[in-house]
């Protein structure tokens, strides 16, 4: 369901073409105004309430229901037909499996309207978990949908929702909203089993990364949200007016327990369509989803392929925390670089970046190349990663933030890297993220990237390092503490 401003829908403009003198006369002359007969627009029925409420427990053990938690009760805004039909309700468990509702367990009745501002009587539907046929429940969270186009009011013949839509009546946000219900030629519901529902007890998506990219090729940027709690990437299509649907149009499923830490897009297989990659900190891998849309405006992706971020220098997990794209091997293909927050377990026990070399066809090297961060005066516990061009060789370099500052890794000929001379730039300030870009025009024909980092020290600050054009930097100092903006002061007019 899309939300629109009422101002946009009711944006009627009236012009008074009379002279200012005429308007002044009318304003001062008393008169009678003729009342017009107007017909009120019909209002579609809707779901007023659902019990038990979100997060409440449904008692499935009581053989003789008597309390509010013994049944699922849906109260509509007016008298409707279809509320007592079991096939108009769909119940799913937390794994996305349908739970059958026996026909005899659903009933409807006319009751007094609990809303004093509505009609005197309304329809109330009751779904019994036990009578006459017990429904097979296991402990967990459940979501109830209703077929809104099958539930129609008595006076205006209007439905709760349009054909092809479902209505979610007990979502985690305790509201009712419509959900698109695509069907294939066999009448099978689409979109309900493409991604698992939240696991039992989980209510928040825990978003970890967000991007705006044109994935369906229609010229408008779509919205991608990587969800840490659900292990999914939700994709919302842009309708061309800068608005997005209230539910995802497509969902990418990550490895179970992935804990996504970052997300990037690029054309990995050179077919002219943007593909998606995520870095997963808990499963120590990168998931790549190739875009397989057949037509413009379509959303379709191949089954993910996972690539390990654990290089030969470590025997345990690498716990990656950042991901970037670039040319890190001197080939035309797009490569992936991932920084890891766990150090190697062999050699000098240095932290490292994993490089996955692209093959140009959407696949990547099976074993990542480890780029060690300076082990002599090393940066410890990396927190972020960025790509930039810092010197005069036109190669993609890397910069890493971490517990002891930031460190630059310069790419050498043949794809190797060397660490910054002297180790980390700032030995006294822990940095939490890093970014690159041209802050000022530096000497030379081609501006080189400068570096910005964030730190939680001193109330939160930005740290700026300006490039002198040859890959050496000077510290211009820290910003004032980053605080939430103060509310605007009232103005007198």
XYZ file of C-alpha atoms in Angstrom:
493
model
C 0.000 0.000 0.000
C 1.382 3.379 -0.910
C 0.848 6.447 1.149
C 0.006 9.775 -0.475
C -0.437 13.207 0.963
C -4.041 14.307 1.245
C -2.911 17.735 0.148
C -1.812 16.239 -3.138
C -5.124 14.507 -3.669
C -7.229 17.535 -2.759
C -5.123 20.160 -4.410
C -7.988 22.154 -6.000
C -7.337 25.783 -6.691
C -10.032 28.414 -7.096
C -9.454 31.795 -8.670
C -11.493 34.884 -7.941
C -11.430 36.895 -11.146
C -13.574 39.744 -9.820
C -12.135 43.148 -9.093
C -10.909 44.139 -5.644
C -13.796 46.616 -5.427
C -16.376 43.881 -6.065
C -14.777 41.664 -3.439
C -14.830 44.497 -0.921
C -18.559 45.076 -1.537
C -19.372 41.407 -1.127
C -17.409 41.226 2.101
C -19.478 44.039 3.664
C -22.930 43.229 2.225
C -25.011 40.797 4.269
C -26.914 38.141 2.370
C -28.317 34.622 2.381
C -26.313 31.708 1.081
C -28.182 28.900 -0.658
C -27.464 25.476 0.824
C -26.546 22.809 -1.705
C -27.549 19.183 -1.552
C -24.381 17.074 -1.478
C -23.913 13.335 -1.405
C -21.221 11.966 0.925
C -18.657 9.594 -0.594
C -18.952 5.972 0.506
C -16.239 4.739 2.865
C -14.790 1.242 2.477
C -14.898 -1.055 5.523
C -11.735 -1.664 7.512
C -10.418 -3.647 10.462
C -11.019 -1.764 13.718
C -9.202 -4.116 16.064
C -7.673 -7.555 16.485
C -7.253 -9.509 19.724
C -5.082 -10.821 21.209
C -2.881 -7.800 20.565
C 0.634 -7.899 19.154
C 2.938 -9.795 21.503
C 0.081 -11.222 23.582
C -0.333 -14.949 24.176
C -3.150 -16.948 22.576
C -4.463 -19.587 24.983
C -4.859 -22.760 22.897
C -5.498 -25.073 25.848
C -8.915 -23.848 26.997
C -11.600 -26.236 25.786
C -14.426 -23.805 26.630
C -13.278 -20.354 25.445
C -14.395 -17.572 27.742
C -11.646 -14.954 28.005
C -10.203 -12.492 25.500
C -7.068 -14.531 24.862
C -8.915 -17.763 23.994
C -9.845 -16.728 20.439
C -8.603 -14.579 17.586
C -11.225 -11.853 17.259
C -11.409 -9.389 14.328
C -13.803 -6.451 14.647
C -14.751 -4.618 11.441
C -15.846 -1.002 11.065
C -19.364 -1.876 9.824
C -21.583 -4.798 8.822
C -19.847 -6.999 6.240
C -20.306 -10.267 4.360
C -17.549 -12.899 4.214
C -16.184 -12.367 7.732
C -17.292 -15.827 8.867
C -15.679 -17.714 5.972
C -12.525 -19.612 6.955
C -10.993 -19.447 3.459
C -10.837 -15.645 3.770
C -8.164 -15.942 6.493
C -4.553 -17.084 6.125
C -2.446 -17.953 9.176
C 1.357 -18.365 9.026
C 3.898 -19.381 11.654
C 7.293 -17.716 12.224
C 8.931 -19.912 9.547
C 6.448 -18.868 6.862
C 4.499 -22.149 6.956
C 0.722 -21.992 6.499
C -1.413 -23.174 9.419
C -4.738 -24.653 8.313
C -7.886 -23.053 9.775
C -10.821 -25.531 9.837
C -14.047 -24.171 8.309
C -16.069 -24.769 11.454
C -13.671 -22.796 13.659
C -14.590 -19.437 12.102
C -17.836 -17.641 12.883
C -19.211 -14.112 12.659
C -21.846 -12.146 14.554
C -23.454 -8.702 14.659
C -22.383 -6.818 17.785
C -22.620 -3.315 19.187
C -19.962 -1.032 17.753
C -17.253 -0.270 20.343
C -16.517 2.942 18.418
C -19.132 5.588 19.342
C -18.345 7.541 16.172
C -19.323 4.726 13.811
C -22.522 2.845 12.979
C -24.491 1.289 15.824
C -23.674 -2.301 14.908
C -20.705 -3.979 13.232
C -19.524 -7.459 12.269
C -17.146 -9.362 14.529
C -15.368 -12.528 13.368
C -14.056 -15.170 15.760
C -11.407 -17.809 15.008
C -11.320 -20.525 17.651
C -8.041 -22.432 18.119
C -9.841 -25.400 19.679
C -13.513 -25.611 18.702
C -14.755 -27.728 17.083
C -11.419 -28.878 15.572
C -8.154 -28.154 17.451
C -5.633 -26.213 15.337
C -2.073 -27.537 15.492
C -0.089 -24.753 17.173
C 3.512 -24.771 18.404
C 5.152 -22.055 20.481
C 6.156 -19.066 18.383
C 4.926 -15.936 16.624
C 2.036 -16.054 14.159
C 0.810 -13.643 11.507
C -2.797 -13.545 10.330
C -3.768 -12.286 6.875
C -7.261 -11.778 5.538
C -8.477 -11.689 1.945
C -9.724 -8.138 1.942
C -11.321 -8.326 -1.504
C -13.627 -11.128 -0.273
C -14.991 -9.207 2.727
C -17.580 -6.694 1.484
C -19.856 -4.247 3.308
C -23.640 -4.537 3.104
C -24.608 -0.994 2.148
C -22.126 0.124 -0.539
C -20.737 -3.202 -1.832
C -17.205 -2.018 -1.037
C -14.402 -4.414 -0.027
C -11.789 -4.086 2.712
C -9.058 -4.226 0.030
C -8.781 -4.305 -3.729
C -8.549 -7.628 -5.641
C -5.110 -9.206 -5.389
C -4.333 -7.763 -1.961
C -4.119 -9.192 1.516
C -4.612 -7.287 4.735
C -2.152 -7.873 7.574
C -4.150 -7.529 10.763
C -1.633 -8.310 13.500
C 1.750 -7.103 12.375
C 4.605 -6.218 14.673
C 3.547 -2.575 14.483
C 0.041 -3.336 15.741
C -1.745 -1.922 12.725
C -3.577 -3.075 9.605
C -2.128 -2.586 6.135
C -2.587 -4.020 2.649
C -0.019 -6.350 1.081
C 0.274 -7.212 -2.606
C -0.766 -10.814 -3.303
C 0.598 -11.819 -6.741
C -0.529 -15.181 -8.124
C 0.841 -17.415 -10.834
C -1.261 -19.118 -13.508
C -2.040 -21.980 -11.130
C -3.404 -19.602 -8.509
C -0.497 -20.143 -6.121
C 0.268 -17.178 -3.891
C 3.548 -15.448 -4.613
C 5.712 -13.385 -2.313
C 4.700 -15.205 0.886
C 7.401 -17.857 0.896
C 10.320 -16.064 -0.770
C 11.729 -15.023 2.606
C 11.359 -16.317 6.155
C 9.256 -14.347 8.585
C 10.943 -13.027 11.770
C 12.081 -15.714 14.172
C 10.098 -16.166 17.386
C 10.619 -13.295 19.793
C 12.192 -10.960 17.216
C 10.287 -7.762 16.504
C 12.849 -5.374 14.988
C 14.599 -5.711 11.624
C 17.894 -4.180 12.917
C 18.857 -2.472 9.624
C 22.627 -2.414 9.061
C 23.037 -0.869 5.596
C 20.971 1.079 3.078
C 21.482 1.920 -0.614
C 19.606 3.688 -3.414
C 20.207 1.911 -6.727
C 18.240 1.315 -9.939
C 17.861 -2.472 -9.830
C 14.886 -2.846 -12.194
C 16.321 -0.647 -14.963
C 13.470 1.885 -15.137
C 15.703 4.895 -14.474
C 14.615 5.400 -10.859
C 16.648 4.476 -7.789
C 15.120 1.660 -5.752
C 15.645 1.276 -2.005
C 17.718 -1.570 -0.516
C 17.761 -2.221 3.245
C 19.989 -4.923 4.766
C 18.361 -6.342 7.915
C 20.670 -7.773 10.563
C 17.993 -9.513 12.634
C 16.138 -11.120 9.710
C 19.233 -11.972 7.592
C 17.581 -10.435 4.542
C 17.914 -7.558 2.098
C 14.556 -5.867 1.477
C 14.116 -4.186 -1.928
C 11.459 -1.486 -2.427
C 10.728 -0.349 -5.988
C 10.612 3.362 -6.744
C 7.266 4.187 -8.391
C 8.780 7.050 -10.382
C 7.287 9.675 -8.079
C 9.912 9.220 -5.373
C 7.649 6.969 -3.290
C 8.074 3.342 -2.210
C 5.643 0.590 -1.249
C 5.051 -0.002 2.466
C 6.231 -3.627 2.107
C 9.233 -4.997 0.164
C 8.724 -5.788 -3.510
C 11.536 -8.353 -3.381
C 13.602 -9.995 -0.636
C 17.109 -11.451 -0.828
C 17.744 -14.176 1.767
C 21.197 -14.198 3.396
C 22.840 -17.139 5.190
C 21.143 -18.012 8.469
C 22.692 -15.983 11.289
C 24.673 -13.856 8.808
C 24.606 -10.536 10.732
C 25.140 -8.441 7.607
C 27.748 -5.700 8.085
C 27.731 -3.957 4.697
C 26.322 -3.974 1.176
C 27.509 -2.924 -2.302
C 26.190 -3.067 -5.871
C 27.918 -3.351 -9.249
C 27.622 -5.144 -12.578
C 29.673 -8.221 -11.667
C 28.834 -10.244 -14.800
C 28.914 -7.403 -17.363
C 25.317 -7.838 -18.519
C 24.295 -4.211 -17.940
C 22.329 -4.918 -14.726
C 23.305 -4.077 -11.171
C 24.061 -7.045 -8.930
C 24.170 -7.052 -5.107
C 26.791 -8.260 -2.615
C 26.720 -8.269 1.188
C 29.430 -8.947 3.748
C 28.294 -11.134 6.639
C 30.220 -10.801 9.890
C 28.867 -13.845 11.764
C 29.149 -16.337 8.885
C 32.524 -14.997 7.628
C 31.540 -14.680 3.995
C 30.305 -12.493 1.148
C 26.956 -13.279 -0.497
C 26.617 -12.360 -4.196
C 23.195 -12.060 -5.889
C 23.245 -11.729 -9.688
C 20.457 -9.669 -11.257
C 18.419 -11.850 -13.646
C 15.539 -9.527 -14.555
C 14.086 -10.228 -17.989
C 12.356 -6.890 -18.611
C 12.625 -3.312 -17.413
C 10.623 -2.807 -14.241
C 11.128 -6.408 -13.130
C 12.955 -7.558 -9.976
C 14.602 -10.987 -10.146
C 17.843 -12.413 -8.748
C 19.652 -15.731 -8.988
C 20.238 -17.864 -5.912
C 23.058 -16.392 -3.861
C 26.641 -17.638 -4.042
C 28.711 -17.354 -0.847
C 32.462 -16.677 -0.804
C 34.551 -17.142 2.322
C 36.431 -14.135 3.710
C 38.720 -16.341 5.814
C 42.112 -16.400 4.128
C 44.916 -18.926 4.588
C 46.525 -16.756 7.297
C 43.854 -17.624 9.855
C 42.436 -20.892 11.079
C 39.300 -19.367 12.641
C 36.655 -16.911 11.542
C 37.620 -13.482 10.211
C 34.512 -11.508 11.342
C 34.436 -9.020 8.439
C 33.137 -5.517 9.180
C 33.428 -3.594 5.901
C 33.207 -4.098 2.135
C 34.250 -2.034 -0.913
C 34.633 -2.555 -4.665
C 37.510 -1.673 -6.959
C 40.266 -2.898 -9.233
C 42.665 -4.599 -6.835
C 44.431 -6.901 -9.269
C 45.082 -4.902 -12.420
C 42.262 -6.537 -14.410
C 39.109 -4.997 -15.948
C 36.877 -7.058 -13.656
C 35.344 -5.700 -10.448
C 37.027 -7.049 -7.306
C 35.755 -7.137 -3.714
C 37.780 -6.067 -0.678
C 36.671 -6.940 2.865
C 38.298 -5.815 6.111
C 38.287 -8.249 9.028
C 38.132 -7.441 12.727
C 39.843 -10.682 13.808
C 43.616 -10.982 13.392
C 45.463 -13.780 11.639
C 46.421 -16.790 13.720
C 49.739 -17.454 11.966
C 52.806 -15.316 11.343
C 52.989 -11.871 12.969
C 49.366 -11.926 14.180
C 48.462 -8.913 12.036
C 44.987 -7.858 11.002
C 44.223 -8.241 7.314
C 42.011 -7.363 4.335
C 40.563 -10.165 2.186
C 40.575 -9.619 -1.601
C 38.109 -11.594 -3.756
C 39.252 -11.292 -7.372
C 36.464 -10.971 -9.925
C 36.407 -13.193 -12.995
C 34.165 -10.874 -15.040
C 31.325 -13.399 -15.303
C 29.760 -12.848 -11.883
C 32.027 -15.297 -10.059
C 34.980 -14.617 -7.779
C 38.129 -16.374 -6.654
C 37.394 -19.217 -4.275
C 40.167 -18.400 -1.793
C 40.671 -14.740 -0.879
C 44.064 -13.063 -0.961
C 45.149 -11.710 2.417
C 46.542 -8.166 2.531
C 48.213 -7.760 5.893
C 48.001 -4.466 7.733
C 51.395 -3.198 8.993
C 52.505 -5.650 11.675
C 55.279 -3.459 13.108
C 53.220 -0.489 14.234
C 49.938 -2.004 13.258
C 46.417 -0.719 13.259
C 44.400 -2.909 15.598
C 40.805 -4.152 15.507
C 39.615 -2.687 12.170
C 36.181 -1.036 12.136
C 35.746 0.217 8.570
C 37.105 0.255 5.019
C 37.106 2.707 2.108
C 38.652 2.832 -1.378
C 40.376 5.821 -2.961
C 43.222 6.951 -5.193
C 45.820 8.633 -3.043
C 48.997 8.804 -5.151
C 49.916 9.272 -8.807
C 49.720 5.705 -10.111
C 45.949 5.598 -10.946
C 45.497 2.427 -8.887
C 42.769 1.836 -6.307
C 44.172 2.089 -2.784
C 42.538 1.193 0.549
C 42.196 2.941 3.901
C 41.214 1.167 7.113
C 39.806 2.604 10.363
C 40.379 0.856 13.666
C 41.076 0.968 17.382
C 44.349 2.903 17.012
C 43.522 5.267 14.155
C 43.535 4.841 10.382
C 46.002 3.239 7.991
C 46.427 3.488 4.220
C 47.286 0.463 2.066
C 48.830 1.573 -1.248
C 48.331 -0.748 -4.211
C 51.522 -1.699 -6.007
C 52.044 -3.025 -9.502
C 50.646 -6.538 -9.935
C 47.971 -6.146 -7.273
C 50.085 -6.186 -4.106
C 49.700 -3.638 -1.316
C 52.080 -1.862 1.049
C 51.148 -0.224 4.350
C 51.641 3.414 5.266
C 55.153 4.203 6.382
C 55.170 4.401 10.174
C 51.893 2.563 10.639
C 48.617 4.113 11.705
C 48.132 7.856 11.285
C 46.640 8.473 14.722
C 47.920 6.350 17.565
C 45.772 7.994 20.227
C 42.263 8.040 18.771
C 40.087 5.050 18.007
C 38.198 5.522 14.727
C 34.795 4.007 14.015
C 34.415 4.577 10.251
C 36.274 6.034 7.294
C 35.386 7.683 3.963
C 37.279 9.145 1.009
C 36.698 11.977 -1.448
C 38.144 15.244 -2.696
C 37.725 17.816 0.064
C 39.877 20.395 -1.652
C 41.656 20.607 -5.009
C 45.201 19.438 -4.363
C 48.264 20.146 -6.534
C 48.439 18.453 -9.915
C 46.120 17.955 -12.865
C 44.152 15.132 -11.226
C 42.811 15.774 -7.707
C 43.622 12.975 -5.259
C 41.319 11.670 -2.568
C 41.403 13.026 0.966
C 40.326 11.044 4.031
C 37.635 11.593 6.662
C 37.269 9.400 9.734
C 34.904 9.391 12.679
C 35.808 8.865 16.319
C 33.686 8.450 19.399
C 36.275 10.305 21.491
C 35.533 13.771 22.908
C 31.812 13.432 22.339
C 32.184 12.247 18.739
C 34.299 14.046 16.134
C 35.279 14.094 12.473
C 38.990 13.735 11.702
C 40.238 15.168 8.383
C 43.434 14.274 6.524
C 44.246 16.280 3.397
C 46.246 14.736 0.541
C 49.172 16.779 -0.720
C 48.779 15.144 -4.137
C 51.462 12.485 -3.815
C 49.902 10.153 -1.248
C 51.140 11.824 1.899
C 48.679 13.476 4.254
C 48.606 16.097 6.943
C 46.215 16.201 9.843
C 44.028 19.320 9.817
C 42.577 18.522 13.211
C 39.274 17.366 14.610
C 35.862 18.914 14.322
C 33.883 20.180 17.321
C 31.912 17.444 19.087
C 29.090 16.094 16.929
C 25.862 16.674 18.768
C 22.225 16.478 17.828
C 21.063 19.868 16.512
C 19.291 22.090 18.995
C 15.619 22.784 18.306
C 15.071 26.026 16.391
C 14.355 29.091 18.423
C 10.875 30.571 18.011
C 10.683 33.645 15.818
C 8.510 36.647 16.366
C 6.679 37.943 13.327
